[in-house]
């Protein structure tokens, strides 16, 4: 571990353990609340997937015939319309009678026919702290030593799902990707990482501690024609044609998994989120409880010390006033007058110089100065001592 990493860890540990771990407890409590909320969402999605019927493309019309006149633009999941369909990807131009010239995409690298083509180019940057590139520890805590700048292009054509093997043109499921942010079951057909040759400008960037490119990653992913996938979403009849749309309440839309595999994965997620929420929540409660008790005890101790200091100051002040009153009632011997007020007898000696030149009242006023000094030798004093005659 480098020096900057050690400093970052030290700063992070000090922040986390501030106020006897209160910051750490609040952070863990936030994580526990997020886990519980995700558990509720995942549990709801699990129940909906379990209840959703798993049918073939040819059985969709019989399943949706009772709801063909309902609104199909709704954005929330309805259990009666949530269907799981397993089918094979085909271009929509196939059912439009255009067999000779299909409206499909072709991969630049593998020449495979596809309905979705994603091309990604990622430039990887490395940041080295050069001779003039040192920064503060606080910035190193949040700085990223490795950075990526990505440019991606996604091309799609209308496609459908059909039953495997021979299928009539009338039995198919149209796929609507509008508004879907779910991951797509794409297949990587090209992956190439090329190093970038260093130049004199790159050397200058590294020397002064700036980021510089070290590699270029090219990837191409496609959804090929003829691939068997599962669609989980809101299925309805649009102009007499079954169409599936993504459901925002579910983590899946188009997937390689079957219904049983989805149920197993969601069940595992719910268990992990539930137990993580319970364990982290219990740990956060314990840390916050310990922090509250410790800070409460510290506040009580500070309050007791404050009261004792006030009582001692009041007693000293009363004693000084009593001594002053007693001394003012009589004559002060010559040479024993206070050098400040010239009215009362010298009774307080300064520490550490030891000069006995002030009365108790003036000694207290000297001690309360911002930089208390002996009025005789001008040495800095810490306190004064009351001198009694035996």
Tab-separated table of C-alpha atoms in Angstrom:
chain	number	residue	atom	x	y	z
A	1	UNK	CA	0.000	0.000	0.000
A	2	UNK	CA	1.396	3.354	-1.020
A	3	UNK	CA	1.825	6.374	1.240
A	4	UNK	CA	-1.178	8.152	-0.320
A	5	UNK	CA	-3.371	5.083	0.123
A	6	UNK	CA	-2.348	4.805	3.772
A	7	UNK	CA	-3.159	8.478	4.291
A	8	UNK	CA	-6.530	8.021	2.601
A	9	UNK	CA	-7.331	5.037	4.825
A	10	UNK	CA	-6.305	7.019	7.920
A	11	UNK	CA	-8.525	9.968	6.962
A	12	UNK	CA	-11.443	7.656	6.183
A	13	UNK	CA	-11.079	5.806	9.491
A	14	UNK	CA	-10.964	9.071	11.450
A	15	UNK	CA	-14.123	10.319	9.739
A	16	UNK	CA	-15.926	6.996	10.234
A	17	UNK	CA	-15.032	6.789	13.944
A	18	UNK	CA	-15.866	10.438	14.690
A	19	UNK	CA	-18.141	11.009	17.699
A	20	UNK	CA	-17.437	7.467	18.971
A	21	UNK	CA	-18.580	5.846	15.731
A	22	UNK	CA	-21.738	7.902	15.167
A	23	UNK	CA	-20.815	8.591	11.527
A	24	UNK	CA	-20.134	4.896	10.913
A	25	UNK	CA	-23.410	3.956	12.588
A	26	UNK	CA	-25.391	6.401	10.437
A	27	UNK	CA	-23.713	5.088	7.277
A	28	UNK	CA	-24.539	1.493	8.209
A	29	UNK	CA	-28.120	2.504	9.054
A	30	UNK	CA	-28.478	4.081	5.599
A	31	UNK	CA	-27.183	0.871	3.973
A	32	UNK	CA	-29.603	-1.202	6.055
A	33	UNK	CA	-32.576	0.956	5.021
A	34	UNK	CA	-31.571	0.675	1.368
A	35	UNK	CA	-31.298	-3.103	1.730
A	36	UNK	CA	-34.777	-3.317	3.254
A	37	UNK	CA	-36.279	-1.189	0.468
A	38	UNK	CA	-34.574	-3.309	-2.188
A	39	UNK	CA	-35.801	-6.425	-0.388
A	40	UNK	CA	-39.391	-5.224	-0.634
A	41	UNK	CA	-39.016	-4.440	-4.347
A	42	UNK	CA	-37.322	-7.765	-5.120
A	43	UNK	CA	-39.858	-9.722	-3.048
A	44	UNK	CA	-42.717	-8.062	-4.939
A	45	UNK	CA	-41.041	-8.885	-8.262
A	46	UNK	CA	-40.554	-12.496	-7.142
A	47	UNK	CA	-44.241	-12.892	-6.337
A	48	UNK	CA	-45.246	-11.422	-9.690
A	49	UNK	CA	-42.902	-13.688	-11.633
A	50	UNK	CA	-44.205	-16.742	-9.758
A	51	UNK	CA	-47.811	-15.829	-10.562
A	52	UNK	CA	-47.141	-14.914	-14.208
A	53	UNK	CA	-48.126	-17.675	-16.665
A	54	UNK	CA	-45.394	-19.146	-18.852
A	55	UNK	CA	-46.839	-19.726	-22.312
A	56	UNK	CA	-45.710	-20.172	-25.877
A	57	UNK	CA	-46.110	-17.654	-28.662
A	58	UNK	CA	-48.952	-19.629	-30.218
A	59	UNK	CA	-50.932	-19.581	-26.932
A	60	UNK	CA	-50.858	-15.798	-26.417
A	61	UNK	CA	-54.087	-15.010	-28.260
A	62	UNK	CA	-56.133	-17.360	-26.119
A	63	UNK	CA	-54.576	-15.923	-22.948
A	64	UNK	CA	-55.115	-12.266	-23.943
A	65	UNK	CA	-58.433	-12.531	-25.755
A	66	UNK	CA	-60.381	-11.397	-22.656
A	67	UNK	CA	-58.340	-8.143	-22.384
A	68	UNK	CA	-57.963	-7.089	-26.037
A	69	UNK	CA	-60.148	-4.001	-25.566
A	70	UNK	CA	-58.183	-2.623	-22.568
A	71	UNK	CA	-55.729	0.255	-22.731
A	72	UNK	CA	-52.303	-0.964	-23.816
A	73	UNK	CA	-50.304	2.173	-22.995
A	74	UNK	CA	-50.278	1.663	-19.229
A	75	UNK	CA	-46.896	1.818	-17.525
A	76	UNK	CA	-47.643	-0.229	-14.398
A	77	UNK	CA	-47.752	-4.001	-14.156
A	78	UNK	CA	-51.098	-5.750	-13.993
A	79	UNK	CA	-50.970	-9.368	-12.855
A	80	UNK	CA	-53.486	-10.534	-15.499
A	81	UNK	CA	-51.297	-9.133	-18.287
A	82	UNK	CA	-47.886	-10.142	-16.966
A	83	UNK	CA	-46.786	-13.068	-19.130
A	84	UNK	CA	-43.538	-14.992	-19.588
A	85	UNK	CA	-42.946	-16.007	-23.202
A	86	UNK	CA	-40.103	-18.124	-24.584
A	87	UNK	CA	-39.383	-17.723	-28.280
A	88	UNK	CA	-36.890	-17.348	-31.083
A	89	UNK	CA	-35.728	-13.937	-32.357
A	90	UNK	CA	-36.755	-13.042	-35.905
A	91	UNK	CA	-36.813	-9.796	-37.864
A	92	UNK	CA	-40.264	-8.231	-38.157
A	93	UNK	CA	-39.829	-7.839	-41.912
A	94	UNK	CA	-40.299	-11.614	-42.187
A	95	UNK	CA	-44.016	-11.383	-41.393
A	96	UNK	CA	-44.515	-8.393	-43.676
A	97	UNK	CA	-44.018	-10.519	-46.777
A	98	UNK	CA	-40.550	-9.169	-47.521
A	99	UNK	CA	-38.671	-12.464	-47.523
A	100	UNK	CA	-36.072	-11.537	-50.134
A	101	UNK	CA	-34.840	-8.359	-48.471
A	102	UNK	CA	-34.994	-8.680	-44.719
A	103	UNK	CA	-34.619	-5.551	-42.598
A	104	UNK	CA	-31.795	-6.835	-40.374
A	105	UNK	CA	-28.417	-5.612	-39.157
A	106	UNK	CA	-25.137	-7.314	-40.043
A	107	UNK	CA	-22.185	-7.512	-37.672
A	108	UNK	CA	-19.065	-5.775	-38.962
A	109	UNK	CA	-16.784	-8.420	-37.496
A	110	UNK	CA	-18.639	-11.762	-37.647
A	111	UNK	CA	-21.082	-10.972	-40.483
A	112	UNK	CA	-23.930	-12.433	-38.420
A	113	UNK	CA	-27.479	-11.218	-38.877
A	114	UNK	CA	-28.854	-9.401	-35.846
A	115	UNK	CA	-31.730	-7.197	-34.707
A	116	UNK	CA	-29.696	-5.275	-32.087
A	117	UNK	CA	-26.096	-4.167	-32.642
A	118	UNK	CA	-24.103	-2.363	-29.977
A	119	UNK	CA	-20.675	-0.955	-30.739
A	120	UNK	CA	-18.592	0.298	-27.802
A	121	UNK	CA	-15.200	2.007	-27.845
A	122	UNK	CA	-13.556	2.619	-24.481
A	123	UNK	CA	-10.404	4.676	-23.987
A	124	UNK	CA	-8.599	3.693	-20.797
A	125	UNK	CA	-6.618	6.397	-19.006
A	126	UNK	CA	-3.974	6.001	-16.342
A	127	UNK	CA	-3.072	8.742	-13.861
A	128	UNK	CA	0.395	8.565	-12.308
A	129	UNK	CA	1.525	11.009	-9.650
A	130	UNK	CA	4.617	12.393	-11.341
A	131	UNK	CA	7.324	14.606	-9.984
A	132	UNK	CA	5.029	17.645	-10.044
A	133	UNK	CA	1.709	15.849	-9.628
A	134	UNK	CA	1.394	15.336	-5.872
A	135	UNK	CA	-1.956	16.333	-4.408
A	136	UNK	CA	-3.399	16.557	-0.930
A	137	UNK	CA	-4.493	13.514	1.053
A	138	UNK	CA	-8.128	14.634	0.987
A	139	UNK	CA	-8.164	14.708	-2.807
A	140	UNK	CA	-6.408	11.330	-2.996
A	141	UNK	CA	-9.264	9.876	-0.973
A	142	UNK	CA	-11.734	10.558	-3.809
A	143	UNK	CA	-9.431	10.583	-6.854
A	144	UNK	CA	-9.678	7.813	-9.425
A	145	UNK	CA	-6.297	6.514	-10.576
A	146	UNK	CA	-7.854	4.602	-13.468
A	147	UNK	CA	-10.418	6.377	-15.648
A	148	UNK	CA	-12.471	5.214	-18.602
A	149	UNK	CA	-14.117	7.307	-21.274
A	150	UNK	CA	-16.671	5.345	-23.261
A	151	UNK	CA	-18.513	6.049	-26.469
A	152	UNK	CA	-21.294	3.643	-27.387
A	153	UNK	CA	-23.727	3.339	-30.288
A	154	UNK	CA	-26.842	1.153	-30.270
A	155	UNK	CA	-28.764	0.260	-33.424
A	156	UNK	CA	-32.005	-1.692	-33.410
A	157	UNK	CA	-34.572	-2.863	-35.953
A	158	UNK	CA	-38.127	-4.049	-35.211
A	159	UNK	CA	-38.096	-7.715	-34.253
A	160	UNK	CA	-40.478	-10.406	-33.037
A	161	UNK	CA	-40.462	-13.686	-31.114
A	162	UNK	CA	-41.740	-16.882	-32.719
A	163	UNK	CA	-41.964	-20.533	-31.729
A	164	UNK	CA	-38.954	-22.650	-32.583
A	165	UNK	CA	-39.068	-24.707	-35.767
A	166	UNK	CA	-41.721	-24.100	-38.371
A	167	UNK	CA	-44.251	-21.428	-37.406
A	168	UNK	CA	-47.194	-19.776	-39.156
A	169	UNK	CA	-46.804	-16.093	-39.948
A	170	UNK	CA	-49.847	-15.207	-37.847
A	171	UNK	CA	-48.370	-16.473	-34.565
A	172	UNK	CA	-45.681	-14.104	-33.340
A	173	UNK	CA	-45.015	-11.640	-30.501
A	174	UNK	CA	-43.856	-8.110	-31.310
A	175	UNK	CA	-41.199	-6.693	-28.954
A	176	UNK	CA	-41.443	-3.015	-27.963
A	177	UNK	CA	-38.205	-1.613	-26.487
A	178	UNK	CA	-39.579	1.912	-25.911
A	179	UNK	CA	-38.869	3.102	-22.354
A	180	UNK	CA	-36.928	-0.026	-21.422
A	181	UNK	CA	-33.735	0.384	-19.396
A	182	UNK	CA	-33.318	-3.311	-18.624
A	183	UNK	CA	-30.134	-5.153	-19.654
A	184	UNK	CA	-30.350	-6.936	-22.993
A	185	UNK	CA	-29.164	-10.522	-23.616
A	186	UNK	CA	-26.490	-9.507	-26.102
A	187	UNK	CA	-23.735	-11.784	-27.364
A	188	UNK	CA	-20.162	-10.482	-27.672
A	189	UNK	CA	-18.809	-11.179	-31.156
A	190	UNK	CA	-15.754	-8.904	-31.061
A	191	UNK	CA	-13.444	-7.896	-28.206
A	192	UNK	CA	-10.083	-6.291	-28.864
A	193	UNK	CA	-7.803	-4.306	-26.550
A	194	UNK	CA	-5.043	-2.373	-28.275
A	195	UNK	CA	-2.282	-0.510	-26.415
A	196	UNK	CA	-1.671	3.100	-27.370
A	197	UNK	CA	1.884	3.919	-28.346
A	198	UNK	CA	3.490	6.512	-26.108
A	199	UNK	CA	4.498	9.848	-27.581
A	200	UNK	CA	6.613	12.745	-26.251
A	201	UNK	CA	3.384	14.462	-25.245
A	202	UNK	CA	2.369	11.354	-23.277
A	203	UNK	CA	5.692	11.477	-21.423
A	204	UNK	CA	5.086	15.125	-20.507
A	205	UNK	CA	1.579	14.264	-19.264
A	206	UNK	CA	2.961	11.484	-17.058
A	207	UNK	CA	5.855	13.657	-15.851
A	208	UNK	CA	3.528	16.406	-14.613
A	209	UNK	CA	1.058	13.966	-13.087
A	210	UNK	CA	-1.775	14.292	-15.622
A	211	UNK	CA	-3.871	11.427	-16.968
A	212	UNK	CA	-2.803	9.872	-20.237
A	213	UNK	CA	-4.295	7.150	-22.503
A	214	UNK	CA	-2.863	3.641	-22.224
A	215	UNK	CA	-5.269	1.473	-24.235
A	216	UNK	CA	-8.263	1.389	-26.573
A	217	UNK	CA	-10.944	-1.302	-26.119
A	218	UNK	CA	-13.286	-2.159	-29.004
A	219	UNK	CA	-16.353	-4.324	-28.379
A	220	UNK	CA	-19.254	-5.390	-30.540
A	221	UNK	CA	-22.341	-7.100	-29.110
A	222	UNK	CA	-25.395	-8.310	-31.008
A	223	UNK	CA	-28.742	-9.988	-30.496
A	224	UNK	CA	-28.546	-12.505	-33.348
A	225	UNK	CA	-31.462	-13.764	-35.399
A	226	UNK	CA	-32.482	-17.280	-34.384
A	227	UNK	CA	-31.467	-16.927	-30.720
A	228	UNK	CA	-33.920	-18.294	-28.142
A	229	UNK	CA	-34.729	-15.825	-25.358
A	230	UNK	CA	-37.406	-15.199	-22.733
A	231	UNK	CA	-39.579	-12.082	-22.642
A	232	UNK	CA	-41.065	-11.040	-19.289
A	233	UNK	CA	-43.362	-8.056	-19.461
A	234	UNK	CA	-46.719	-6.524	-20.088
A	235	UNK	CA	-48.310	-8.352	-23.014
A	236	UNK	CA	-51.371	-6.928	-24.730
A	237	UNK	CA	-53.091	-6.888	-28.095
A	238	UNK	CA	-52.341	-3.879	-30.283
A	239	UNK	CA	-54.367	-3.856	-33.496
A	240	UNK	CA	-54.904	-7.579	-33.044
A	241	UNK	CA	-51.148	-8.309	-32.738
A	242	UNK	CA	-49.641	-9.464	-29.390
A	243	UNK	CA	-47.001	-7.025	-28.156
A	244	UNK	CA	-44.763	-7.147	-25.082
A	245	UNK	CA	-43.470	-4.083	-23.241
A	246	UNK	CA	-41.012	-3.778	-20.373
A	247	UNK	CA	-42.353	-3.651	-16.826
A	248	UNK	CA	-40.586	-1.155	-14.559
A	249	UNK	CA	-41.431	-3.221	-11.471
A	250	UNK	CA	-39.367	-6.196	-12.677
A	251	UNK	CA	-35.573	-6.513	-13.059
A	252	UNK	CA	-35.964	-8.605	-16.234
A	253	UNK	CA	-37.361	-7.930	-19.679
A	254	UNK	CA	-35.447	-9.919	-22.291
A	255	UNK	CA	-33.299	-12.645	-20.774
A	256	UNK	CA	-31.540	-15.912	-21.516
A	257	UNK	CA	-32.976	-17.467	-18.348
A	258	UNK	CA	-36.140	-19.504	-18.075
A	259	UNK	CA	-38.899	-18.812	-15.557
A	260	UNK	CA	-37.500	-21.320	-13.043
A	261	UNK	CA	-34.049	-19.755	-13.260
A	262	UNK	CA	-35.531	-16.279	-12.730
A	263	UNK	CA	-37.415	-17.482	-9.660
A	264	UNK	CA	-34.258	-19.056	-8.226
A	265	UNK	CA	-32.215	-15.883	-8.796
A	266	UNK	CA	-34.866	-13.557	-7.343
A	267	UNK	CA	-35.319	-15.857	-4.347
A	268	UNK	CA	-31.567	-15.770	-3.720
A	269	UNK	CA	-31.568	-11.948	-3.994
A	270	UNK	CA	-34.395	-11.620	-1.491
A	271	UNK	CA	-32.607	-13.816	1.044
A	272	UNK	CA	-29.328	-11.915	0.652
A	273	UNK	CA	-31.044	-8.520	0.943
A	274	UNK	CA	-33.118	-9.618	3.945
A	275	UNK	CA	-30.231	-11.024	5.975
A	276	UNK	CA	-27.881	-8.213	4.991
A	277	UNK	CA	-30.496	-5.689	6.133
A	278	UNK	CA	-30.971	-7.521	9.438
A	279	UNK	CA	-27.243	-7.936	10.141
A	280	UNK	CA	-26.217	-4.437	9.072
A	281	UNK	CA	-29.222	-2.904	10.840
A	282	UNK	CA	-28.351	-4.708	14.089
A	283	UNK	CA	-24.726	-3.587	13.790
A	284	UNK	CA	-25.803	-0.004	13.104
A	285	UNK	CA	-28.163	-0.056	16.108
A	286	UNK	CA	-25.388	-1.341	18.378
A	287	UNK	CA	-22.870	1.267	17.171
A	288	UNK	CA	-25.369	4.121	17.447
A	289	UNK	CA	-26.434	2.947	20.922
A	290	UNK	CA	-22.812	2.816	22.064
A	291	UNK	CA	-22.187	6.267	20.584
A	292	UNK	CA	-25.252	7.755	22.288
A	293	UNK	CA	-24.280	6.302	25.702
A	294	UNK	CA	-20.676	7.457	25.384
A	295	UNK	CA	-21.587	10.991	24.316
A	296	UNK	CA	-24.271	11.208	27.035
A	297	UNK	CA	-21.737	10.205	29.715
A	298	UNK	CA	-19.237	12.702	28.343
A	299	UNK	CA	-21.821	15.459	28.415
A	300	UNK	CA	-22.701	14.633	32.038
A	301	UNK	CA	-19.018	14.623	33.031
A	302	UNK	CA	-18.483	17.963	31.303
A	303	UNK	CA	-21.532	19.388	33.038
A	304	UNK	CA	-20.292	18.188	36.458
A	305	UNK	CA	-16.837	19.661	35.854
A	306	UNK	CA	-18.448	22.903	34.770
A	307	UNK	CA	-20.528	23.076	37.935
A	308	UNK	CA	-17.498	22.300	40.120
A	309	UNK	CA	-15.463	25.001	38.394
A	310	UNK	CA	-18.236	27.530	38.878
A	311	UNK	CA	-18.552	26.602	42.560
A	312	UNK	CA	-14.789	26.884	43.089
A	313	UNK	CA	-14.703	30.240	41.315
A	314	UNK	CA	-17.593	31.489	43.445
A	315	UNK	CA	-15.890	30.315	46.657
A	316	UNK	CA	-12.589	31.908	45.684
A	317	UNK	CA	-14.339	35.125	44.795
A	318	UNK	CA	-16.243	35.176	48.089
A	319	UNK	CA	-13.079	34.456	50.066
A	320	UNK	CA	-11.225	37.189	48.222
A	321	UNK	CA	-14.026	39.664	48.877
A	322	UNK	CA	-14.105	38.693	52.557
A	323	UNK	CA	-10.344	39.152	52.840
A	324	UNK	CA	-10.572	42.488	51.066
A	325	UNK	CA	-13.356	43.632	53.321
A	326	UNK	CA	-11.359	42.617	56.406
A	327	UNK	CA	-8.251	44.345	55.144
A	328	UNK	CA	-10.077	47.524	54.172
A	329	UNK	CA	-11.317	47.830	57.731
A	330	UNK	CA	-7.778	48.259	59.107
A	331	UNK	CA	-4.566	50.067	58.307
A	332	UNK	CA	-2.163	48.479	55.805
A	333	UNK	CA	1.525	48.508	56.853
A	334	UNK	CA	3.811	50.712	54.829
A	335	UNK	CA	5.382	48.848	51.886
A	336	UNK	CA	2.623	46.185	51.788
A	337	UNK	CA	0.181	47.966	49.465
A	338	UNK	CA	-0.882	46.283	46.205
A	339	UNK	CA	1.131	47.639	43.282
A	340	UNK	CA	-2.007	47.839	41.132
A	341	UNK	CA	-4.787	49.300	43.265
A	342	UNK	CA	-2.577	50.830	46.049
A	343	UNK	CA	-5.467	50.252	48.489
A	344	UNK	CA	-5.270	46.680	49.789
A	345	UNK	CA	-2.533	44.532	51.265
A	346	UNK	CA	-0.441	42.168	49.188
A	347	UNK	CA	-1.739	38.606	49.740
A	348	UNK	CA	-1.332	36.672	46.416
A	349	UNK	CA	1.928	35.371	44.929
A	350	UNK	CA	2.208	34.608	41.222
A	351	UNK	CA	3.313	31.210	39.899
A	352	UNK	CA	5.990	30.500	38.705
A	353	UNK	CA	7.849	33.789	39.343
A	354	UNK	CA	6.770	33.936	43.038
A	355	UNK	CA	6.371	37.710	43.318
A	356	UNK	CA	4.059	38.772	46.170
A	357	UNK	CA	2.926	42.143	44.831
A	358	UNK	CA	-0.891	42.048	44.421
A	359	UNK	CA	-4.006	41.701	46.514
A	360	UNK	CA	-6.313	38.720	45.804
A	361	UNK	CA	-8.780	40.796	43.773
A	362	UNK	CA	-6.131	42.302	41.493
A	363	UNK	CA	-4.388	38.905	41.189
A	364	UNK	CA	-7.652	37.403	39.873
A	365	UNK	CA	-8.023	40.235	37.358
A	366	UNK	CA	-4.438	39.643	36.148
A	367	UNK	CA	-5.093	35.885	35.741
A	368	UNK	CA	-8.162	36.525	33.574
A	369	UNK	CA	-6.181	38.465	30.968
A	370	UNK	CA	-5.563	36.867	27.576
A	371	UNK	CA	-1.808	36.760	28.236
A	372	UNK	CA	-1.370	37.093	32.033
A	373	UNK	CA	2.011	38.434	33.087
A	374	UNK	CA	3.540	39.431	36.400
A	375	UNK	CA	3.319	43.242	36.805
A	376	UNK	CA	6.878	43.271	38.184
A	377	UNK	CA	9.013	40.945	36.072
A	378	UNK	CA	6.614	40.646	33.079
A	379	UNK	CA	7.013	36.872	33.103
A	380	UNK	CA	4.051	34.808	31.942
A	381	UNK	CA	2.161	33.409	34.919
A	382	UNK	CA	-0.039	30.339	35.219
A	383	UNK	CA	-1.887	31.085	38.485
A	384	UNK	CA	-1.668	32.819	41.846
A	385	UNK	CA	-1.407	31.464	45.393
A	386	UNK	CA	-3.062	33.018	48.463
A	387	UNK	CA	-0.464	33.691	51.163
A	388	UNK	CA	-1.557	33.536	54.820
A	389	UNK	CA	0.402	34.951	57.773
A	390	UNK	CA	1.046	32.405	60.517
